[in-house]
Amino acid sequence: MVSTLRSENRPDNLSKVQLLNTSKGPQLLVNGRPFVVLGGELANSSASDIKYMDPVWPRLKSMHLNTLLAPVYWEFLEPEEGKFDFTLVDYLIDQARAHDMKLVLLWFGTWKNSMSSYAPVWMKKDHKRFPRTRNDSNRSQEIFSVFGTQTLEADKKAFSRLMKHIKEYDGQQATVIMVQVENEVGMLPTAREFSSVSDAAFAADIPRELATFLTKSNQPIRPELNDKWVANGKKTKGSWEAVFGSGLMTEEIFQAWHYAKFVNEVAAAGRKEYDLPMFVNASLPRPGKRPGEYPSAGPLPHLMDVWKVAGPSIHFLSPDFYNPDTQYWCNLYTQSWDNPLFIPEMNFDETAAAKAFFTIGHYRSLGFSPFSIDSEDKPGKELGKAYELLSAMMPTIAGKKWLGMDGFMFDSKDRVAAAEMVDYKISIAHYNTMSWASAKKDSVWTMGGCIVIQVSADEFLIGGTGAVVRFECKDSSFVPNFLSVEEILYEDGKQVVGRRMNGDENHQGRQVHIPTGEYGLQRVRLYRSPAIVK
Ligand code: DGJ
């Protein structure tokens, strides 16, 4: 195992949480134990009221969450400049411990979804010390400028005070396991800020670190950035427009650099106090939108190089999913920089459970977390069943005790998938592809999803919903048959063998299946017979 992260470690700031990059993918260790977040993010205002929160915890527990993602609001943390109030933070930590859960805290600091609505009042009212951006009609917006040096200092001070407090209050127990720095940073309604300071920075030479990266990177450069650089003559010196050409993309690159520098300084200041894994999240643009039409310059895939070079103290970049194309965006986030996948926000609809199986199994994601987890009108029952099942699989998944693992999701359009693991070829399909599935005629299929894990040479663990799994031997002179298929239940934190799944439950030995609407975990033992009987 190799840690890929630059360390901010001093002897007194160490945490009991480690983020490693292993040959089997990223791995989070909490108190030395492998951990995958089965989480949910609170709606924005929930953690501002203890009375509102009190009944939420048992509900989250009944959904088998092991982690809650919860905001820390700057306006409550530092209501008066230099005076800090940790009441809400301590409440979250105490309650998370009482419910045997971990916390990922979200720093709603200078920016929350582009805006600066969570900054304390003493900052909001002081436009001189804390300058704002203006919109395309030259009107002031409640968005602090990235060039506000006092804004940066204030944010660093507050955030490092928060991290110091967490270290003191929780360093031994490590209830807080990661921190998101700011929330969905992004510029609107223009691709970059306009002001005398910003215009001067835009006319200045590009930073040396960026030029060095462009010329010396042994890491493939994202095509969006590289193409602009190449098309403009591969210059290593000159203004942003000289190096990347004029246009919205160049403005976005420029703004991204300055956002990343700012957020990096905040993260570094926090890590000096307490070195927990820190990440940033992005609002994904809708197809066809141009910079300025979506929150621009955030930690998006096409700007990943910029964020990574300008933000070495940030451990990883994360996508927030309110956009259906999960696979497309997950691929983009994991293609370069060893960027581990962590999904802090996913639209909490009836597809969330299947997406948990897919992203955890396929991308070895550090975790999954639908948004607005405390809302009672969401499909919490389904997610709860998925999380219960994933909890049972967790020692194998998180501990990486497997020879092969993959995750899948299907709907009426994408019905089948295939994988190879050691000596086996595996085909996976939506349960509604079965001739007898009553829902096969429905125009929209309930999404199915599963994780297939090869535990040892001829043994598999399969967990999910609405899925059919069949095996073939790679060596076609053999055919695989079932020795046994067992239902695995999860009782008091332990795996317990339930029903022997034979007969109709495995189509008389032809396949493993978990009907649509059911959530199941099955252990499969295979044996191989010669294909041709002599
Ligand atoms: C994305 C943001 O990051 C969340 O805080 C929340 O505002 C959701 N959008 C949608 O409500």
JSON list of N, CA and C and ligand atoms in Angstrom, two decimals, residues 41-42 44 108 112-113 180 183-184 281 283 320 322 345 371, ligand 1:
[
{"chain": "A", "resi": 41, "resn": "GLU", "atom": "N", "xyz": [-26.59, 12.69, 3.18]},
{"chain": "A", "resi": 41, "resn": "GLU", "atom": "CA", "xyz": [-26.32, 14.09, 3.55]},
{"chain": "A", "resi": 41, "resn": "GLU", "atom": "C", "xyz": [-27.60, 14.76, 4.01]},
{"chain": "A", "resi": 42, "resn": "LEU", "atom": "N", "xyz": [-27.50, 15.47, 5.11]},
{"chain": "A", "resi": 42, "resn": "LEU", "atom": "CA", "xyz": [-28.67, 16.19, 5.64]},
{"chain": "A", "resi": 42, "resn": "LEU", "atom": "C", "xyz": [-29.10, 17.28, 4.67]},
{"chain": "A", "resi": 44, "resn": "ASN", "atom": "N", "xyz": [-29.96, 21.06, 3.87]},
{"chain": "A", "resi": 44, "resn": "ASN", "atom": "CA", "xyz": [-29.07, 22.14, 4.28]},
{"chain": "A", "resi": 44, "resn": "ASN", "atom": "C", "xyz": [-29.31, 22.69, 5.69]},
{"chain": "A", "resi": 108, "resn": "PHE", "atom": "N", "xyz": [-19.49, 24.84, 5.36]},
{"chain": "A", "resi": 108, "resn": "PHE", "atom": "CA", "xyz": [-20.22, 25.88, 4.64]},
{"chain": "A", "resi": 108, "resn": "PHE", "atom": "C", "xyz": [-19.56, 27.20, 5.01]},
{"chain": "A", "resi": 112, "resn": "LYS", "atom": "N", "xyz": [-21.11, 28.50, -0.59]},
{"chain": "A", "resi": 112, "resn": "LYS", "atom": "CA", "xyz": [-22.02, 27.37, -0.56]},
{"chain": "A", "resi": 112, "resn": "LYS", "atom": "C", "xyz": [-22.88, 27.49, -1.82]},
{"chain": "A", "resi": 113, "resn": "ASN", "atom": "N", "xyz": [-22.68, 26.57, -2.76]},
{"chain": "A", "resi": 113, "resn": "ASN", "atom": "CA", "xyz": [-23.35, 26.66, -4.08]},
{"chain": "A", "resi": 113, "resn": "ASN", "atom": "C", "xyz": [-23.12, 28.04, -4.67]},
{"chain": "A", "resi": 180, "resn": "GLN", "atom": "N", "xyz": [-15.40, 18.13, 4.02]},
{"chain": "A", "resi": 180, "resn": "GLN", "atom": "CA", "xyz": [-15.55, 18.78, 2.72]},
{"chain": "A", "resi": 180, "resn": "GLN", "atom": "C", "xyz": [-15.30, 20.28, 2.91]},
{"chain": "A", "resi": 183, "resn": "ASN", "atom": "N", "xyz": [-18.64, 24.32, -0.30]},
{"chain": "A", "resi": 183, "resn": "ASN", "atom": "CA", "xyz": [-19.65, 23.47, -0.92]},
{"chain": "A", "resi": 183, "resn": "ASN", "atom": "C", "xyz": [-19.98, 23.97, -2.32]},
{"chain": "A", "resi": 184, "resn": "GLU", "atom": "N", "xyz": [-19.74, 23.11, -3.29]},
{"chain": "A", "resi": 184, "resn": "GLU", "atom": "CA", "xyz": [-20.05, 23.43, -4.69]},
{"chain": "A", "resi": 184, "resn": "GLU", "atom": "C", "xyz": [-19.62, 24.85, -5.07]},
{"chain": "A", "resi": 281, "resn": "ASN", "atom": "N", "xyz": [-16.40, 19.43, -3.61]},
{"chain": "A", "resi": 281, "resn": "ASN", "atom": "CA", "xyz": [-17.47, 18.84, -4.43]},
{"chain": "A", "resi": 281, "resn": "ASN", "atom": "C", "xyz": [-17.90, 19.80, -5.53]},
{"chain": "A", "resi": 283, "resn": "SER", "atom": "N", "xyz": [-20.84, 20.93, -8.63]},
{"chain": "A", "resi": 283, "resn": "SER", "atom": "CA", "xyz": [-22.15, 20.86, -9.27]},
{"chain": "A", "resi": 283, "resn": "SER", "atom": "C", "xyz": [-21.89, 20.54, -10.74]},
{"chain": "A", "resi": 320, "resn": "ASP", "atom": "N", "xyz": [-21.31, 15.77, -7.43]},
{"chain": "A", "resi": 320, "resn": "ASP", "atom": "CA", "xyz": [-22.64, 15.70, -6.80]},
{"chain": "A", "resi": 320, "resn": "ASP", "atom": "C", "xyz": [-23.63, 15.36, -7.91]},
{"chain": "A", "resi": 322, "resn": "TYR", "atom": "N", "xyz": [-27.06, 15.26, -9.58]},
{"chain": "A", "resi": 322, "resn": "TYR", "atom": "CA", "xyz": [-28.47, 15.56, -9.80]},
{"chain": "A", "resi": 322, "resn": "TYR", "atom": "C", "xyz": [-28.72, 15.39, -11.30]},
{"chain": "A", "resi": 345, "resn": "GLU", "atom": "N", "xyz": [-23.13, 13.68, -2.64]},
{"chain": "A", "resi": 345, "resn": "GLU", "atom": "CA", "xyz": [-24.55, 13.97, -2.90]},
{"chain": "A", "resi": 345, "resn": "GLU", "atom": "C", "xyz": [-25.02, 13.19, -4.12]},
{"chain": "A", "resi": 371, "resn": "PHE", "atom": "N", "xyz": [-28.64, 12.85, -1.04]},
{"chain": "A", "resi": 371, "resn": "PHE", "atom": "CA", "xyz": [-28.87, 14.15, -0.40]},
{"chain": "A", "resi": 371, "resn": "PHE", "atom": "C", "xyz": [-30.28, 14.22, 0.19]},
{"chain": "B", "resi": 1, "resn": "DGJ", "atom": "C1", "xyz": [-26.41, 20.79, -4.20]},
{"chain": "B", "resi": 1, "resn": "DGJ", "atom": "C2", "xyz": [-25.89, 21.41, -2.94]},
{"chain": "B", "resi": 1, "resn": "DGJ", "atom": "O1", "xyz": [-24.55, 21.06, -2.75]},
{"chain": "B", "resi": 1, "resn": "DGJ", "atom": "C3", "xyz": [-26.72, 21.03, -1.74]},
{"chain": "B", "resi": 1, "resn": "DGJ", "atom": "O2", "xyz": [-26.25, 21.69, -0.60]},
{"chain": "B", "resi": 1, "resn": "DGJ", "atom": "C4", "xyz": [-28.17, 21.33, -2.02]},
{"chain": "B", "resi": 1, "resn": "DGJ", "atom": "O3", "xyz": [-28.33, 22.70, -2.18]},
{"chain": "B", "resi": 1, "resn": "DGJ", "atom": "C5", "xyz": [-28.58, 20.56, -3.26]},
{"chain": "B", "resi": 1, "resn": "DGJ", "atom": "N1", "xyz": [-27.81, 20.98, -4.36]},
{"chain": "B", "resi": 1, "resn": "DGJ", "atom": "C6", "xyz": [-30.02, 20.67, -3.74]},
{"chain": "B", "resi": 1, "resn": "DGJ", "atom": "O4", "xyz": [-30.92, 21.17, -2.96]}
]
